[in-house]
Amino acid sequence: MNRSIDQHAGPLPSAANGRALRGIASSDVLRVMGAEPQGTSTGVDALIERYMDQRDATYWDDSFIAGTCTVPGTDGDWTLVLQFDGGVGMRPRFLEALSAAGRAVTHSSNGGAPIDLFHWYEAGKLRTSFEWPIDRYGSTPDEPVPLMREIGFDLTEDGTGPSTDTNTAVLALAERLTGVRLTEELLKDAEYHFGHVPEEPAEEWTKFVIDITDAHGERFYKEVTREEVEAASARARAEAEAPIVILGTSSPAP
C-alpha cells in the first residue's frame, strides 16, 4: 500500500509574523486539489475505510481519497494531508500551488517495495527532491544536507556509510522542515476533512516510439501512430466479438 504524508504551511518567516504561517485551511487544500468534499470524521481508521471503499469501487481508476487536518508545527498551525493512493501521490501542480505563499514538504512510501520519496517545495518551486539520498535534484538540492547528516542518512557514493532506516530518516527530515511531529495519537485523534481527488485527464498523443537495444547491440526502432493503434484495436475488438462457428463432421468445408 502506498501512503503519502504531505505537510503545508502558509507564508514563511520572511513575512515577519509567525502567525502568518496559519494560512492554508484543510478545505482550501482540498479545493486546490480539485477534490469533491466527502464530509468529516475523527481518526485515521475512518480515512482507511473510505480509501478501501473507493478502491473497491474504482480499482483501475487513478483517483484517490485524501484526508486533511490541522496540526501544530513550526510558528503556527499546518495542514496535514494523508492519503493512500497507489503511487499517485501529490501531483506537482498541486504542490506548486499549495506552496506558492509558503512551504510544502511531502513524503511517500511504497510498502511493497523499498521506495521512499521526498519533495520540498517553497514559493511554488521544487527546492529538493530525491528517492536515493545522494541523487538529489531541484533548485537547492544540497540545502538540507546538514540536516540529513544529523539525522543519519547515508550520503556516501558507495552506500557504505552509517545509515538509519530510510523511511524513518525521510520522516525525520520532514519533521525538521515543518515542526510537525507525526504520532499515533495525532493520527488517531485528528478530525479529517475528506475529499475525492479525481483522476487526471489523459494527455492527447499522436504516436509513441519503441526504441530497444538488446545485449548484443542490436537496435529495434519503430514509430507507431495513434491511427495505427486505433485501427489495430478496432480489428482486435471485431475479432473478439465475432461469433464462434464450430463445424461438425458432416458440415461442408468452408
Short mmCIF file of C-alpha atoms in Angstrom, two decimals:
data_model
loop_
_atom_site.label_atom_id
_atom_site.label_comp_id
_atom_site.label_asym_id
_atom_site.label_seq_id
_atom_site.Cartn_x
_atom_site.Cartn_y
_atom_site.Cartn_z
CA MET A 1 0.00 0.00 0.00
CA ASN A 2 1.33 3.43 -0.85
CA ARG A 3 0.91 6.28 1.53
CA SER A 4 1.69 9.97 1.14
CA ILE A 5 2.09 12.32 4.04
CA ASP A 6 2.01 15.95 2.94
CA GLN A 7 2.55 18.96 5.15
CA HIS A 8 1.67 22.52 4.18
CA ALA A 9 2.10 25.90 5.80
CA GLY A 10 1.30 29.46 4.97
CA PRO A 11 3.89 32.24 4.45
CA LEU A 12 7.42 31.62 5.71
CA PRO A 13 9.19 33.61 8.47
CA SER A 14 10.17 36.24 5.86
CA ALA A 15 6.63 37.55 6.39
CA ALA A 16 7.95 38.75 9.78
CA ASN A 17 4.89 37.45 11.60
CA GLY A 18 4.82 33.87 12.89
CA ARG A 19 1.03 33.82 12.90
CA ALA A 20 1.07 34.21 9.11
CA LEU A 21 2.03 30.56 8.99
CA ARG A 22 -1.52 29.73 9.98
CA GLY A 23 -2.62 30.05 6.41
CA ILE A 24 -3.94 27.12 4.43
CA ALA A 25 -7.12 25.59 5.79
CA SER A 26 -8.00 21.96 5.15
CA SER A 27 -10.91 22.92 2.92
CA ASP A 28 -8.65 25.18 0.84
CA VAL A 29 -6.12 22.37 0.33
CA LEU A 30 -8.86 20.08 -0.96
CA ARG A 31 -10.14 22.85 -3.22
CA VAL A 32 -6.70 23.36 -4.78
CA MET A 33 -6.51 19.60 -5.36
CA GLY A 34 -9.87 19.72 -7.16
CA ALA A 35 -11.36 17.30 -4.63
CA GLU A 36 -15.06 16.67 -4.17
CA PRO A 37 -15.81 17.14 -0.44
CA GLN A 38 -16.72 13.88 1.32
CA GLY A 39 -17.55 15.12 4.82
CA THR A 40 -15.55 14.87 8.05
CA SER A 41 -14.74 12.22 10.63
CA THR A 42 -12.37 11.62 13.53
CA GLY A 43 -9.48 9.18 13.32
CA VAL A 44 -7.32 7.68 10.62
CA ASP A 45 -9.35 4.44 10.65
CA ALA A 46 -12.22 6.31 9.00
CA LEU A 47 -9.86 7.52 6.26
CA ILE A 48 -8.61 4.00 5.63
CA GLU A 49 -12.20 2.76 5.42
CA ARG A 50 -13.04 5.47 2.88
CA TYR A 51 -9.94 4.51 0.89
CA MET A 52 -10.89 0.83 0.84
CA ASP A 53 -14.45 1.59 -0.28
CA GLN A 54 -13.24 3.88 -3.05
CA ARG A 55 -10.59 1.39 -4.21
CA ASP A 56 -13.14 -1.41 -4.45
CA ALA A 57 -15.48 0.81 -6.46
CA THR A 58 -12.84 2.17 -8.89
CA TYR A 59 -9.99 -0.33 -8.88
CA TRP A 60 -8.45 0.80 -12.18
CA ASP A 61 -9.05 4.48 -11.51
CA ASP A 62 -6.19 6.81 -10.51
CA SER A 63 -8.50 8.93 -8.37
CA PHE A 64 -8.00 8.75 -4.61
CA ILE A 65 -9.35 9.78 -1.22
CA ALA A 66 -7.39 12.40 0.74
CA GLY A 67 -7.85 13.38 4.37
CA THR A 68 -6.74 16.78 5.68
CA CYS A 69 -6.45 18.01 9.25
CA THR A 70 -4.93 20.90 11.19
CA VAL A 71 -1.80 20.13 13.22
CA PRO A 72 0.71 22.21 15.23
CA GLY A 73 4.04 22.91 13.59
CA THR A 74 6.81 25.49 13.36
CA ASP A 75 5.48 29.01 14.06
CA GLY A 76 1.84 28.04 13.85
CA ASP A 77 -0.68 25.56 12.51
CA TRP A 78 -0.07 23.48 9.43
CA THR A 79 -2.40 21.39 7.32
CA LEU A 80 -1.57 17.70 7.14
CA VAL A 81 -2.74 15.70 4.13
CA LEU A 82 -2.82 11.93 4.46
CA GLN A 83 -3.68 9.73 1.52
CA PHE A 84 -3.42 6.13 0.36
CA ASP A 85 -3.21 6.45 -3.37
CA GLY A 86 -1.47 3.52 -5.03
CA GLY A 87 1.51 5.63 -6.07
CA VAL A 88 -0.32 8.65 -7.50
CA GLY A 89 0.94 10.90 -4.74
CA MET A 90 0.69 14.66 -4.53
CA ARG A 91 0.85 15.89 -8.12
CA PRO A 92 3.47 18.57 -8.85
CA ARG A 93 0.88 21.13 -9.91
CA PHE A 94 -0.83 20.73 -6.51
CA LEU A 95 2.43 21.24 -4.65
CA GLU A 96 3.36 24.27 -6.74
CA ALA A 97 0.01 25.90 -5.98
CA LEU A 98 -0.04 24.94 -2.28
CA SER A 99 3.47 26.25 -1.70
CA ALA A 100 3.01 29.48 -3.68
CA ALA A 101 2.91 31.54 -0.46
CA GLY A 102 4.71 29.11 1.81
CA ARG A 103 6.16 25.64 2.03
CA ALA A 104 5.08 22.09 1.18
CA VAL A 105 7.01 19.04 2.35
CA THR A 106 5.92 15.60 1.21
CA HIS A 107 6.93 12.05 1.95
CA SER A 108 5.55 8.98 0.20
CA SER A 109 6.43 5.35 0.81
CA ASN A 110 5.51 2.18 -1.05
CA GLY A 111 5.03 -0.61 1.47
CA GLY A 112 5.56 -3.27 -1.21
CA ALA A 113 8.99 -2.01 -2.27
CA PRO A 114 11.79 -0.02 -0.62
CA ILE A 115 10.77 3.27 -2.23
CA ASP A 116 10.75 6.41 -0.07
CA LEU A 117 10.25 9.68 -1.95
CA PHE A 118 10.85 13.15 -0.55
CA HIS A 119 9.86 16.53 -2.02
CA TRP A 120 10.32 20.03 -0.61
CA TYR A 121 8.56 22.89 -2.40
CA GLU A 122 8.77 26.55 -1.46
CA ALA A 123 7.29 29.67 -3.08
CA GLY A 124 5.88 27.45 -5.82
CA LYS A 125 9.25 25.92 -6.75
CA LEU A 126 10.78 22.50 -6.15
CA ARG A 127 13.72 23.02 -3.78
CA THR A 128 14.88 19.46 -3.11
CA SER A 129 13.64 16.04 -4.17
CA PHE A 130 15.08 12.54 -4.01
CA GLU A 131 14.47 8.84 -3.80
CA TRP A 132 18.10 7.95 -3.07
CA PRO A 133 19.69 10.44 -0.65
CA ILE A 134 22.79 11.02 -2.81
CA ASP A 135 20.77 11.53 -6.01
CA ARG A 136 19.05 14.83 -5.20
CA TYR A 137 17.65 17.39 -7.60
CA GLY A 138 15.77 20.69 -7.50
CA SER A 139 16.79 24.34 -7.27
CA THR A 140 18.66 23.83 -3.95
CA PRO A 141 19.37 20.08 -3.75
CA ASP A 142 22.19 20.44 -1.20
CA GLU A 143 20.50 22.80 1.27
CA PRO A 144 19.10 20.04 3.53
CA VAL A 145 22.39 18.08 3.56
CA PRO A 146 23.47 19.29 7.05
CA LEU A 147 20.11 18.18 8.46
CA MET A 148 20.37 14.89 6.58
CA ARG A 149 23.79 14.22 8.11
CA GLU A 150 22.45 14.93 11.61
CA ILE A 151 19.52 12.59 11.07
CA GLY A 152 21.74 9.74 9.82
CA PHE A 153 21.25 9.50 6.05
CA ASP A 154 23.94 7.54 4.23
CA LEU A 155 25.38 10.15 1.84
CA THR A 156 28.37 8.12 0.63
CA GLU A 157 28.66 7.34 -3.08
CA ASP A 158 29.08 3.60 -2.48
CA GLY A 159 26.36 3.31 0.16
CA THR A 160 28.74 2.01 2.82
CA GLY A 161 28.30 4.80 5.37
CA PRO A 162 26.32 4.54 8.62
CA SER A 163 22.62 4.98 7.96
CA THR A 164 19.27 4.85 9.68
CA ASP A 165 16.22 3.25 8.10
CA THR A 166 15.40 5.36 5.03
CA ASN A 167 11.69 5.53 5.78
CA THR A 168 12.39 6.75 9.32
CA ALA A 169 15.04 9.19 8.12
CA VAL A 170 12.77 10.77 5.50
CA LEU A 171 10.00 11.26 8.06
CA ALA A 172 12.54 12.84 10.42
CA LEU A 173 13.68 15.23 7.68
CA ALA A 174 10.07 16.24 7.02
CA GLU A 175 9.66 16.89 10.75
CA ARG A 176 12.77 19.09 10.86
CA LEU A 177 11.49 21.22 7.97
CA THR A 178 7.94 21.60 9.29
CA GLY A 179 7.98 21.12 13.04
CA VAL A 180 5.09 18.67 12.58
CA ARG A 181 5.64 15.54 14.66
CA LEU A 182 3.57 12.62 13.45
CA THR A 183 2.48 10.34 16.27
CA GLU A 184 -0.05 7.56 16.56
CA GLU A 185 -2.13 9.73 18.89
CA LEU A 186 -2.17 12.64 16.43
CA LEU A 187 -3.38 10.47 13.55
CA LYS A 188 -5.97 8.69 15.72
CA ASP A 189 -7.45 11.79 17.32
CA ALA A 190 -7.41 14.28 14.42
CA GLU A 191 -10.60 15.42 12.72
CA TYR A 192 -10.19 14.80 9.00
CA HIS A 193 -11.85 16.59 6.12
CA PHE A 194 -12.26 14.04 3.32
CA GLY A 195 -12.11 14.71 -0.39
CA HIS A 196 -12.24 12.57 -3.53
CA VAL A 197 -9.48 13.71 -5.89
CA PRO A 198 -10.43 12.87 -9.49
CA GLU A 199 -8.28 11.06 -11.99
CA GLU A 200 -6.08 13.27 -14.15
CA PRO A 201 -7.38 13.60 -17.73
CA ALA A 202 -5.35 11.63 -20.22
CA GLU A 203 -2.99 13.68 -22.36
CA GLU A 204 -3.58 13.79 -26.08
CA TRP A 205 -0.99 11.90 -28.10
CA THR A 206 -0.29 11.27 -31.78
CA LYS A 207 2.32 8.49 -31.68
CA PHE A 208 4.68 6.53 -29.48
CA VAL A 209 8.20 5.25 -30.12
CA ILE A 210 9.62 1.79 -29.41
CA ASP A 211 13.41 2.06 -29.11
CA ILE A 212 15.13 -1.04 -27.70
CA THR A 213 18.76 -2.12 -27.87
CA ASP A 214 19.47 -5.71 -26.81
CA ALA A 215 22.52 -7.14 -25.05
CA HIS A 216 24.20 -7.76 -28.43
CA GLY A 217 23.88 -4.15 -29.51
CA GLU A 218 21.04 -4.86 -31.94
CA ARG A 219 18.61 -1.97 -32.03
CA PHE A 220 14.88 -2.14 -32.74
CA TYR A 221 13.25 1.20 -33.52
CA LYS A 222 9.67 1.77 -34.59
CA GLU A 223 7.26 4.68 -34.50
CA VAL A 224 3.60 3.75 -34.11
CA THR A 225 0.94 6.36 -34.87
CA ARG A 226 -2.29 6.78 -32.98
CA GLU A 227 -4.23 5.86 -36.13
CA GLU A 228 -2.35 2.56 -36.34
CA VAL A 229 -3.08 1.78 -32.70
CA GLU A 230 -6.79 2.62 -33.06
CA ALA A 231 -7.06 0.51 -36.24
CA ALA A 232 -5.37 -2.45 -34.53
CA SER A 233 -7.64 -2.06 -31.50
CA ALA A 234 -10.72 -2.00 -33.76
CA ARG A 235 -9.60 -5.21 -35.51
CA ALA A 236 -8.96 -6.90 -32.17
CA ARG A 237 -12.41 -5.91 -30.89
CA ALA A 238 -14.08 -7.14 -34.08
CA GLU A 239 -12.29 -10.49 -33.84
CA ALA A 240 -13.20 -10.81 -30.17
CA GLU A 241 -16.87 -10.02 -30.86
CA ALA A 242 -17.19 -12.23 -33.95
CA PRO A 243 -19.37 -15.32 -33.47
CA ILE A 244 -17.56 -18.59 -32.97
CA VAL A 245 -18.56 -21.18 -35.56
CA ILE A 246 -17.98 -24.84 -34.75
CA LEU A 247 -18.22 -27.18 -37.73
CA GLY A 248 -19.33 -30.74 -37.22
CA THR A 249 -18.01 -33.73 -39.10
CA SER A 250 -20.90 -33.56 -41.58
CA SER A 251 -20.58 -29.86 -42.25
CA PRO A 252 -19.36 -28.82 -45.68
CA ALA A 253 -15.85 -27.48 -45.82
CA PRO A 254 -15.74 -23.71 -45.86
#
